[in-house]
Amino acid sequence: METPSPLPFRQIGKGFCGSVWAADRSGVASAMKREDGGTYRSVAHDSAMHILIGASLTPFQQSPYHLAPLLNIPAHRELITGDNTQWWTARSHRFPGSYEHCNTLITERMLPFPEAPRHKIIDLFCLPGSRGALKASRKDEDCLLRCYLGRRKNAFASPSRYFTLRNKPLQIHHLEGLRLPVVEHAETMADTLAVMYWHAK
């Protein structure tokens, strides 16, 4: 029986910090954050903060205080340096040919939202003329949401012409429109920020 070829890595996000990659597979998977963004960004620093916050938060979640009981932090897997020849030799062919070796942080992948909630968000908050294209967009299947609980848009403001489900910001009125538990989200954020500020520092 032939061993299946490793799946290629596909870019699932990009920002000032760098680009994020993963192989398309179901279930538990990994995501790779490449240090190919802004000059002063460091995935080594991100790696250290990830480990520190996880180590600080877990005891509080398991203590009688039960802080942030609904919070799940993606598992930290490994920090790969650009000069790790063994790792890159085995995997560089899975990236597009133009991509150079660089420092890369590997964590558990936060899986994207499935089709039903994606389409619900598009139907509620996207301009009508763009809805069909967004629902058919492969890129927008990589849907992650960022909640901003200190913001509420003016009720009379028009929807943005630029709309993407990648790292989609959701303000309070969005969460209310989706009938999500705003108070529970706020409590979880408050617990987490308190631990980060007072304990992880």
XYZ file of N, CA and C in Angstrom:
603
model
N 0.853 -1.198 0.000
C 0.000 0.000 0.000
C 0.890 1.250 0.000
N 0.616 2.170 -0.920
C 1.429 3.378 -1.042
C 1.120 4.361 0.078
N 2.173 4.996 0.578
C 1.996 6.055 1.567
C 1.540 7.328 0.860
N 0.423 7.923 1.301
C -0.050 9.132 0.617
C 0.955 10.271 0.731
N 1.039 11.082 -0.312
C 1.954 12.225 -0.297
C 1.475 13.261 0.712
N 2.390 13.933 1.394
C 1.982 14.978 2.342
C 1.195 16.072 1.625
N 0.186 16.588 2.290
C -0.631 17.641 1.707
C 0.159 18.940 1.616
N -0.065 19.730 0.567
C 0.611 21.032 0.485
C 0.083 21.978 1.554
N 0.914 22.937 1.935
C 0.496 23.966 2.868
C -0.192 25.085 2.088
N -1.275 25.587 2.662
C -2.045 26.663 2.025
C -2.111 27.848 2.979
N -1.969 29.041 2.418
C -2.032 30.240 3.255
C -3.473 30.456 3.713
N -3.662 30.529 5.039
C -5.009 30.704 5.591
C -5.168 32.058 6.268
N -4.124 32.865 6.231
C -4.213 34.195 6.817
C -2.927 34.960 6.577
N -3.020 36.290 6.633
C -1.840 37.130 6.438
C -2.099 38.488 7.053
N -1.078 39.015 7.728
C -1.190 40.330 8.330
C 0.182 40.933 8.502
N 0.251 42.016 9.289
C 1.522 42.690 9.503
C 2.526 41.770 10.207
N 2.019 40.881 11.068
C 2.907 39.998 11.830
C 3.539 38.923 10.948
N 2.884 38.527 9.880
C 3.391 37.458 9.030
C 2.243 36.712 8.377
N 2.572 35.588 7.754
C 1.553 34.774 7.095
C 1.323 33.496 7.879
N 0.106 32.952 7.774
C -0.277 31.743 8.505
C -0.641 30.662 7.504
N -0.152 29.443 7.748
C -0.294 28.345 6.802
C -0.788 27.095 7.505
N -1.457 26.233 6.739
C -1.912 24.948 7.269
C -2.158 24.004 6.104
N -2.176 22.723 6.411
C -2.580 21.716 5.432
C -4.068 21.442 5.630
N -4.806 21.266 4.549
C -6.246 21.041 4.643
C -6.514 19.597 5.074
N -6.870 19.442 6.333
C -7.243 18.118 6.831
C -8.278 18.308 7.923
N -9.105 17.297 8.141
C -10.141 17.387 9.162
C -9.555 17.046 10.527
N -10.275 17.428 11.576
C -9.844 17.099 12.924
C -8.721 17.984 13.416
N -8.029 17.502 14.462
C -6.949 18.272 15.073
C -5.837 18.491 14.047
N -5.412 19.724 13.901
C -4.394 20.062 12.904
C -3.495 21.151 13.465
N -2.434 21.456 12.741
C -1.496 22.490 13.157
C -1.556 23.681 12.217
N -1.193 24.842 12.734
C -1.058 26.053 11.932
C 0.360 26.577 12.113
N 0.902 27.168 11.066
C 2.271 27.679 11.087
C 2.276 29.173 10.813
N 2.799 29.927 11.757
C 2.901 31.381 11.599
C 4.334 31.715 11.209
N 4.510 32.167 9.976
C 5.835 32.492 9.456
C 6.207 33.930 9.803
N 7.472 34.136 10.126
C 7.976 35.472 10.444
C 8.378 36.170 9.143
N 7.401 36.447 8.301
C 7.676 37.090 7.019
C 6.845 38.359 6.841
N 6.514 39.004 7.969
C 5.725 40.230 7.931
C 6.557 41.447 8.264
N 6.092 42.252 9.216
C 6.779 43.479 9.595
C 8.167 43.205 10.169
N 9.070 44.152 9.971
C 10.476 44.002 10.367
C 10.648 43.721 11.853
N 9.842 44.339 12.689
C 10.052 44.255 14.125
C 9.180 43.194 14.800
N 8.528 42.350 14.033
C 7.721 41.285 14.615
C 8.588 40.058 14.861
N 8.299 39.318 15.928
C 9.117 38.168 16.292
C 8.220 37.005 16.705
N 8.264 35.902 15.957
C 7.488 34.742 16.367
C 8.145 34.051 17.562
N 9.436 34.298 17.792
C 10.080 33.777 19.000
C 9.451 34.427 20.237
N 9.183 35.720 20.152
C 8.496 36.420 21.247
C 7.075 35.892 21.390
N 6.381 35.704 20.259
C 5.023 35.151 20.304
C 5.029 33.775 20.964
N 6.030 32.972 20.637
C 6.149 31.639 21.219
C 6.320 31.698 22.727
N 7.202 32.581 23.187
C 7.450 32.722 24.627
C 6.194 33.189 25.365
N 5.459 34.159 24.774
C 4.236 34.656 25.398
C 3.150 33.590 25.416
N 3.069 32.795 24.367
C 2.085 31.714 24.285
C 2.297 30.729 25.442
N 3.543 30.322 25.641
C 3.870 29.370 26.707
C 3.599 29.977 28.077
N 3.999 31.238 28.266
C 3.835 31.916 29.551
C 2.364 32.064 29.921
N 1.545 32.515 28.966
C 0.118 32.740 29.251
C -0.585 31.416 29.523
N -0.263 30.379 28.743
C -0.869 29.073 28.977
C -0.530 28.528 30.358
N 0.743 28.669 30.754
C 1.169 28.181 32.065
C 0.528 28.975 33.195
N 0.283 30.273 32.982
C -0.334 31.109 34.008
C -1.822 30.842 34.137
N -2.490 30.650 32.997
C -3.950 30.550 33.007
C -4.456 29.189 33.479
N -3.781 28.115 33.103
C -4.284 26.774 33.406
C -4.548 26.545 34.896
N -3.629 26.915 35.798
C -3.914 26.704 37.228
C -5.155 27.456 37.712
N -5.405 28.646 37.179
C -6.581 29.404 37.594
C -7.869 28.772 37.070
N -7.801 28.185 35.868
C -8.977 27.501 35.336
C -9.320 26.261 36.162
N -8.305 25.612 36.727
C -8.504 24.380 37.492
C -8.667 24.623 38.986
N -8.508 25.877 39.413
C -8.607 26.215 40.830
C -10.072 26.439 41.215
N -10.356 26.599 42.519
C -11.747 26.900 42.942
C -12.293 28.196 42.352
N -11.381 29.085 41.870
C -11.855 30.336 41.269
C -12.519 30.099 39.923
N -12.103 29.049 39.215
C -12.660 28.704 37.894
C -12.671 29.900 36.949
N -11.546 30.600 36.869
C -11.468 31.745 35.969
C -11.450 31.277 34.518
N -12.152 32.022 33.667
C -12.193 31.752 32.223
C -12.418 30.268 31.923
N -13.460 29.649 32.496
C -13.654 28.204 32.297
C -13.983 27.829 30.857
N -14.480 28.780 30.072
C -14.868 28.472 28.692
C -13.753 28.748 27.690
N -12.607 29.211 28.181
C -11.520 29.580 27.273
C -10.661 28.370 26.918
N -10.372 28.221 25.632
C -9.450 27.194 25.159
C -8.295 27.881 24.433
N -7.084 27.647 24.884
C -5.906 28.200 24.223
C -5.324 27.131 23.298
N -5.096 27.434 22.028
C -4.489 26.442 21.131
C -3.158 25.949 21.687
N -2.909 24.669 21.569
C -1.681 24.090 22.110
C -0.449 24.627 21.383
N 0.590 24.926 22.157
C 1.879 25.318 21.580
C 2.588 24.048 21.139
N 3.056 24.019 19.891
C 3.713 22.815 19.386
C 5.238 22.971 19.315
N 5.719 23.941 18.536
C 7.163 24.028 18.323
C 7.522 25.368 17.683
N 8.720 25.849 17.971
C 9.268 27.020 17.296
C 10.395 26.539 16.386
N 10.241 26.772 15.086
C 11.222 26.345 14.089
C 12.007 27.569 13.631
N 13.317 27.489 13.653
C 14.141 28.603 13.191
C 14.425 28.476 11.702
N 14.766 29.580 11.081
C 15.044 29.581 9.652
C 16.236 28.737 9.268
N 17.142 28.481 10.208
C 18.336 27.691 9.892
C 18.201 26.216 10.306
N 16.970 25.793 10.613
C 16.728 24.391 10.956
C 16.659 23.577 9.657
N 17.819 23.209 9.151
C 17.924 22.566 7.828
C 17.120 21.281 7.741
N 17.145 20.481 8.781
C 16.435 19.200 8.747
C 14.935 19.390 8.566
N 14.348 20.328 9.337
C 12.899 20.563 9.240
C 12.523 21.109 7.871
N 13.279 22.109 7.395
C 12.928 22.749 6.133
C 13.165 21.825 4.933
N 14.188 20.993 4.996
C 14.442 20.064 3.897
C 13.271 19.101 3.721
N 12.670 18.704 4.835
C 11.554 17.761 4.786
C 10.237 18.413 4.384
N 10.137 19.752 4.509
C 8.821 20.383 4.328
C 8.782 21.564 3.372
N 9.905 22.097 2.960
C 9.883 23.315 2.145
C 9.135 23.118 0.833
N 9.114 21.891 0.306
C 8.422 21.642 -0.968
C 6.908 21.757 -0.828
N 6.420 21.789 0.392
C 4.976 21.904 0.614
C 4.519 23.361 0.613
N 5.475 24.296 0.674
C 5.185 25.714 0.496
C 5.381 26.073 -0.977
N 4.781 27.179 -1.436
C 5.074 27.652 -2.802
C 6.570 27.878 -2.978
N 7.060 27.689 -4.181
C 8.492 27.727 -4.447
C 9.178 29.029 -4.114
N 8.464 30.134 -4.108
C 9.090 31.437 -3.890
C 9.312 31.750 -2.411
N 8.858 30.894 -1.517
C 8.930 31.197 -0.088
C 10.237 30.706 0.518
N 10.941 31.619 1.187
C 12.223 31.290 1.808
C 12.016 30.726 3.203
N 13.064 30.088 3.726
C 13.031 29.588 5.091
C 13.035 30.774 6.054
N 12.270 30.687 7.120
C 12.238 31.759 8.124
C 11.770 31.173 9.445
N 11.914 31.938 10.515
C 11.411 31.499 11.806
C 9.910 31.265 11.712
N 9.449 30.154 12.290
C 8.051 29.758 12.141
C 7.539 29.159 13.441
N 6.415 29.662 13.912
C 5.791 29.162 15.138
C 4.676 28.192 14.760
N 4.726 26.984 15.326
C 3.707 25.966 15.049
C 2.836 25.794 16.287
N 1.532 25.926 16.103
C 0.572 25.741 17.190
C -0.580 24.869 16.695
N -1.415 24.469 17.614
C -2.672 23.822 17.233
C -3.482 24.813 16.404
N -4.110 24.341 15.354
C -4.898 25.232 14.509
C -6.268 25.487 15.130
N -6.662 26.747 15.155
C -8.042 27.084 15.493
C -8.884 26.830 14.244
N -9.747 25.836 14.312
C -10.493 25.445 13.120
C -11.491 26.530 12.724
N -11.678 26.750 11.427
C -12.589 27.803 10.975
C -14.044 27.432 11.219
N -14.889 28.447 11.207
C -16.325 28.219 11.374
C -16.891 27.493 10.155
N -17.844 26.595 10.355
C -18.432 25.868 9.229
C -19.371 26.743 8.401
N -19.946 26.149 7.384
C -20.695 26.910 6.379
C -21.892 27.661 6.953
N -22.690 27.036 7.794
C -23.930 27.672 8.272
C -23.674 29.002 8.975
N -22.775 29.069 9.968
C -22.523 30.387 10.584
C -21.840 31.374 9.640
N -20.999 30.880 8.733
C -20.383 31.798 7.759
C -21.450 32.475 6.926
N -22.373 31.698 6.403
C -23.432 32.267 5.552
C -24.346 33.187 6.352
N -24.575 32.860 7.624
C -25.405 33.717 8.466
C -24.768 35.094 8.625
N -23.460 35.130 8.868
C -22.749 36.403 9.016
C -22.809 37.198 7.716
N -22.604 36.524 6.595
C -22.657 37.198 5.290
C -24.041 37.772 5.041
N -25.089 36.992 5.304
C -26.461 37.451 5.055
C -26.820 38.653 5.927
N -26.303 38.680 7.155
C -26.668 39.753 8.074
C -25.874 41.033 7.867
N -24.599 40.931 7.496
C -23.730 42.088 7.573
C -23.024 42.468 6.277
N -23.223 41.735 5.221
C -22.546 42.029 3.959
C -23.504 42.712 2.983
N -22.957 43.565 2.122
C -23.775 44.203 1.092
C -24.399 43.132 0.196
N -25.672 43.280 -0.178
C -26.372 42.234 -0.946
C -25.645 41.808 -2.222
N -25.054 42.752 -2.928
C -24.419 42.416 -4.200
C -23.171 41.569 -4.084
N -22.607 41.477 -2.884
C -21.365 40.716 -2.691
C -21.576 39.366 -2.024
N -22.785 39.081 -1.611
C -23.018 37.880 -0.793
C -22.716 36.585 -1.543
N -23.151 36.492 -2.768
C -22.940 35.263 -3.525
C -21.475 34.940 -3.725
N -20.686 35.961 -4.076
C -19.259 35.749 -4.309
C -18.555 35.328 -3.021
N -18.937 35.933 -1.891
C -18.310 35.582 -0.627
C -18.642 34.158 -0.199
N -19.889 33.756 -0.425
C -20.273 32.396 -0.051
C -19.538 31.351 -0.884
N -19.137 31.721 -2.100
C -18.427 30.790 -2.978
C -16.906 30.920 -2.856
N -16.430 31.861 -2.062
C -14.999 32.149 -1.973
C -14.261 31.107 -1.135
N -13.245 30.483 -1.739
C -12.430 29.520 -0.984
C -11.670 30.224 0.137
N -11.189 31.401 -0.131
C -10.433 32.163 0.868
C -11.281 32.425 2.108
N -12.569 32.749 1.917
C -13.408 33.109 3.052
C -13.945 31.903 3.808
N -13.566 30.702 3.377
C -13.846 29.520 4.192
C -12.937 29.486 5.422
N -11.828 30.219 5.362
C -10.901 30.299 6.499
C -11.410 31.352 7.476
N -12.567 31.083 8.055
C -13.293 32.083 8.842
C -12.946 31.989 10.321
N -12.280 33.041 10.818
C -12.075 33.218 12.252
C -12.639 34.576 12.643
N -13.157 34.682 13.854
C -13.834 35.899 14.296
C -13.097 36.522 15.472
N -13.000 37.855 15.458
C -12.385 38.617 16.552
C -13.455 39.489 17.187
N -13.688 39.313 18.482
C -14.755 40.054 19.165
C -14.195 41.317 19.815
N -14.839 42.445 19.528
C -14.497 43.732 20.143
C -15.691 44.171 20.986
N -15.604 43.918 22.296
C -16.763 44.155 23.155
C -16.829 45.576 23.687
N -15.898 46.434 23.262
C -15.955 47.833 23.654
C -16.422 48.731 22.526
N -16.919 48.129 21.456
C -17.330 48.912 20.287
C -18.754 48.555 19.872
N -19.461 49.594 19.447
C -20.800 49.389 18.878
C -20.965 50.368 17.727
N -21.267 49.869 16.560
C -21.379 50.723 15.385
C -22.679 51.518 15.413
N -22.616 52.712 14.829
C -23.820 53.527 14.687
C -24.883 52.762 13.915
N -26.108 52.745 14.426
C -27.190 51.964 13.819
C -27.498 52.397 12.389
N -27.134 53.642 12.036
C -27.456 54.153 10.712
C -26.277 54.061 9.748
N -25.158 53.508 10.193
C -23.976 53.395 9.336
C -24.186 52.326 8.270
N -23.615 52.530 7.100
C -23.731 51.567 6.001
C -22.718 50.441 6.183
N -23.028 49.224 5.686
C -22.056 48.125 5.741
C -20.804 48.468 4.947
N -19.677 47.948 5.384
C -18.416 48.196 4.691
C -18.404 47.504 3.330
N -17.782 48.169 2.334
C -17.654 47.551 1.018
C -16.562 46.484 1.019
N -15.625 46.615 1.964
C -14.575 45.594 2.075
C -15.004 44.594 3.136
N -15.228 43.374 2.729
C -15.768 42.366 3.640
C -15.004 41.070 3.451
N -14.461 40.540 4.530
C -13.806 39.245 4.499
C -14.104 38.517 5.796
N -14.154 37.202 5.734
C -14.391 36.401 6.930
C -13.088 35.961 7.587
N -11.958 36.316 7.004
C -10.676 36.014 7.635
C -10.412 37.048 8.732
N -10.303 36.578 9.970
C -10.121 37.481 11.107
C -11.185 38.572 11.125
N -12.425 38.166 10.920
C -13.540 39.111 10.837
C -13.786 39.784 12.194
N -13.679 41.124 12.268
C -13.999 41.804 13.525
C -15.513 41.798 13.770
N -15.914 41.454 14.978
C -17.324 41.516 15.369
C -17.452 42.442 16.572
N -18.283 43.470 16.422
C -18.552 44.379 17.521
C -19.815 43.909 18.249
N -20.187 44.628 19.298
C -21.301 44.172 20.136
C -22.578 44.002 19.329
N -22.869 44.939 18.422
C -24.116 44.830 17.660
C -24.109 43.615 16.740
N -22.904 43.211 16.251
C -22.819 41.988 15.449
C -23.167 40.763 16.305
N -22.573 40.696 17.501
C -22.814 39.557 18.379
C -24.282 39.466 18.777
N -24.885 40.621 19.031
C -26.310 40.631 19.376
C -27.148 40.190 18.186
N -26.758 40.613 16.980
C -27.487 40.202 15.787
C -27.409 38.706 15.548
N -26.314 38.096 15.982
C -26.143 36.648 15.849
C -26.678 35.901 17.071
N -27.202 36.646 18.050
C -27.763 36.090 19.289
C -26.727 35.264 20.056
N -25.520 35.806 20.130
C -24.450 35.166 20.876
C -24.411 35.720 22.306
N -23.905 34.947 23.259
C -23.907 35.365 24.678
C -22.826 36.407 24.962
N -23.160 37.664 24.778
C -22.193 38.751 24.914
C -21.614 38.809 26.327
N -22.448 38.652 27.340
C -21.983 38.752 28.722
C -20.981 37.646 29.034
N -21.243 36.427 28.586
C -20.307 35.320 28.829
C -18.967 35.583 28.141
N -19.018 36.109 26.910
C -17.777 36.452 26.209
C -17.005 37.519 26.995
N -17.715 38.527 27.490
C -17.065 39.613 28.230
C -16.436 39.090 29.523
N -17.135 38.215 30.231
C -16.601 37.657 31.470
C -15.338 36.837 31.209
N -15.348 36.052 30.132
C -14.177 35.241 29.793
C -12.994 36.134 29.440
N -13.245 37.185 28.639
C -12.173 38.119 28.293
C -11.621 38.815 29.537
N -12.503 39.220 30.438
C -12.068 39.925 31.643
C -11.200 39.018 32.521
N -11.626 37.778 32.723
C -10.829 36.826 33.508
C -9.447 36.640 32.886
N -9.424 36.452 31.577
C -8.161 36.181 30.879
C -7.225 37.376 30.956
N -7.753 38.568 30.713
C -6.919 39.771 30.782
C -6.392 40.002 32.196
N -7.196 39.682 33.210
C -6.741 39.843 34.594
C -5.564 38.922 34.887
N -5.657 37.670 34.450
C -4.552 36.731 34.672
C -3.314 37.178 33.906
N -3.497 37.623 32.645
C -2.356 38.070 31.852
C -1.671 39.261 32.506
N -2.448 40.193 33.035
C -1.871 41.425 33.584
C -1.253 41.211 34.955
N -1.968 40.496 35.848
C -1.523 40.405 37.221
C -0.635 39.195 37.507
N -0.747 38.129 36.687
C 0.012 36.917 36.985
C 1.078 36.631 35.945
N 0.672 36.594 34.660
C 1.666 36.328 33.602
C 2.612 37.496 33.437
N 2.064 38.739 33.526
C 2.863 39.973 33.424
C 3.726 39.969 32.178
